[in-house]
Amino acid sequence: MNRSSKPIYVIGICAGGVEKLPLSLQELIVSAERIACPARILTPLTNWWHKTEVGKKLPELFDSTNTNELIHWLKSQNQKTILLASGDPLWFGIGRVLIENLPNREIVFHPSTTSLQLAFARIGRPWQDASWISLHGRDPSPLINLLKKRPNAIAILTDPKLGSPKQIKHILESAELDKIYTFWIFERLGHSEERIYKIMPSQKLPESIDPLNIVVLIKESIPIHQKTDLPLFGIEDGLFIQHDDRPGLMTKREVRVQILADIELPEEGVIWDIGAGVGSIGLEALRIRPKLKLLLVDKRVGSQKLINENAVRLSVKPSVIIESDIERLLEQGTIPKNVSKADRIILGGGEKRDLIGQLLERLNPKGIIVIPLTTLQSIDQIEKIFNDWGCILKISQHQNYRGIKIGKATRLSPMNPVFILKAKLI
C-alpha cells in the first residue's frame, strides 16, 4: 500500500443526504480537497455546502457515475479525496471495484444503512437469517437456485430489465413457491416518497413501480387448504411442508402425476409408500382413492410429524405412518395387521435391490410395484429379480422442464430426469 498517497475516504449516505450524516463525517467532507459522487447527489451536496459552509469555496467535484472514468480519476489524485456512495459501499456497491482496481491505495470506508436493513426495519422483522442477491445486470439463474433452498427470507436488489419485481414474481410462480412467500416491494426507501407494498399470492403487482426499489420475500406458514381448494391430484410442490435441512428434496409434481398413473390405483385395498419422504405420493393417492388404506414408512427423524402435517393440508387421513427403516419392520414383523399385505407399493428413497424380493413377498396377486430412480446403474439386476418373480416389467424415462420468464422470453429450466420401473405381479 502506498502510504505516500493520502487515503481515499468512501462515505455511504442514506436517502436523507449529507446533512443526515454524523457531524464527524460532515466535517471530514468539509476538509476534503476533492469530492466524487454520483450525478444524483451533486445538486443536494452543493445545496448543503452553500447552506452550511457560507463563503467557503467548494472543492473540485467529480461525477462518479461512470465507473471506469472514476477509477482513472482516483488513480490521479494525491490530495485528500472523498467518494460519496449510497448505503454501504461494500454491500453490492462501489467498494469491491475500488479494492480490486486501487490495490496500492489506502481506502477508508464509512458505511451507512443499507436498503436491506431499512426494509426489514420497516416490517419489524429480524434479518440475520436473510439471504440476499443482486440482479443488477445479471442473469436471474442464481435466484432460481437460491429459491430451491427455500430460505426464510430473501432480499433482492432488482434490475429493470431481467430482474424486475414482475420478473421475480414470475420466477416465484414458475417454481410453485408463490404460496409460500409473502412478496414485499419497497420503493424509494428513506425518501419522502417512500412506498411499501405487501403482495399476497392472489394479488397483482401495482401498475406502476418506481425503478428505485428492492424486493423482499418472507417465507410464511402455509395456510391450511380445504379439500375443495386443491386439485384432485397434481398438487403444487410448494404446498407440502418439507424438511428444513433438505428443502426441495421431494418427488416433483410432474413425476408424482406419472407415478400415480403407473400405479393403477384400485378403488379399495392397501397401498404402501416406502421411503415416503414428505408423503406427497401416498397422500395424493389417498385423495384420488379415499377408500384405500395407506401405509407410509420413512426412516428420517421427524418424518412422521411432517407427513401428518401434510396430511392435514391435503385433508386426508392415512391408516398408518411409521418412522422407521422398512427392513427392520419386515424383519421384526411389526407392520400392523390391517396393512400387512399390499396391493400397490411405491418404493422411493433410492434404489434398494435387496429389498425388492421382500416387498414382492408382501404384494398380493396382480399387485403393482413402482420404483422411481435417478440412475440406472443396476437395472439388469433389478430386471432379473422381477423376471424371476414372473412380473411384467415396464421401464420409462421422464425428462421435464419448467418455463422461467426471462424478460419477455421464456427459458425452459430442466428438472432432473427420472426413470420409472413398473412391475406387475402375475
Short mmCIF file of C-alpha atoms in Angstrom, two decimals, residues 9-22 25-26 28-29 36 38 40-41 82-90 94 108-114:
data_model
loop_
_atom_site.label_atom_id
_atom_site.label_comp_id
_atom_site.label_asym_id
_atom_site.label_seq_id
_atom_site.Cartn_x
_atom_site.Cartn_y
_atom_site.Cartn_z
CA TYR A 9 -12.44 8.13 2.14
CA VAL A 10 -15.57 6.37 0.90
CA ILE A 11 -18.64 7.60 2.75
CA GLY A 12 -22.02 5.93 2.40
CA ILE A 13 -25.00 8.23 2.65
CA CYS A 14 -28.67 7.44 3.13
CA ALA A 15 -31.69 8.96 1.41
CA GLY A 16 -31.55 11.88 3.83
CA GLY A 17 -28.36 13.09 2.20
CA VAL A 18 -25.17 14.55 3.64
CA GLU A 19 -26.99 16.56 6.30
CA LYS A 20 -28.11 13.29 7.97
CA LEU A 21 -24.53 12.08 8.38
CA PRO A 22 -22.84 12.22 11.81
CA LEU A 25 -18.31 12.71 8.72
CA GLN A 26 -19.73 16.09 7.68
CA LEU A 28 -14.49 15.12 7.00
CA ILE A 29 -16.32 16.12 3.81
CA ALA A 36 -16.54 12.46 -6.20
CA PRO A 38 -22.96 10.22 -8.48
CA ARG A 40 -27.95 12.49 -8.41
CA ILE A 41 -26.00 13.53 -5.29
CA ILE A 82 -13.70 11.67 -0.69
CA LEU A 83 -16.09 9.47 -2.63
CA LEU A 84 -19.77 9.60 -1.68
CA ALA A 85 -21.81 6.48 -2.36
CA SER A 86 -25.19 5.03 -1.42
CA GLY A 87 -25.71 2.95 1.71
CA ASP A 88 -22.88 0.53 2.42
CA PRO A 89 -20.32 0.73 -0.42
CA LEU A 90 -19.18 -2.81 0.42
CA ILE A 94 -18.61 0.50 -5.46
CA VAL A 108 -11.24 4.01 4.39
CA PHE A 109 -14.91 3.02 4.35
CA HIS A 110 -17.69 4.69 6.37
CA PRO A 111 -20.89 2.74 5.58
CA SER A 112 -24.40 3.99 6.04
CA THR A 113 -27.61 2.00 6.46
CA THR A 114 -28.29 -0.46 3.62
#
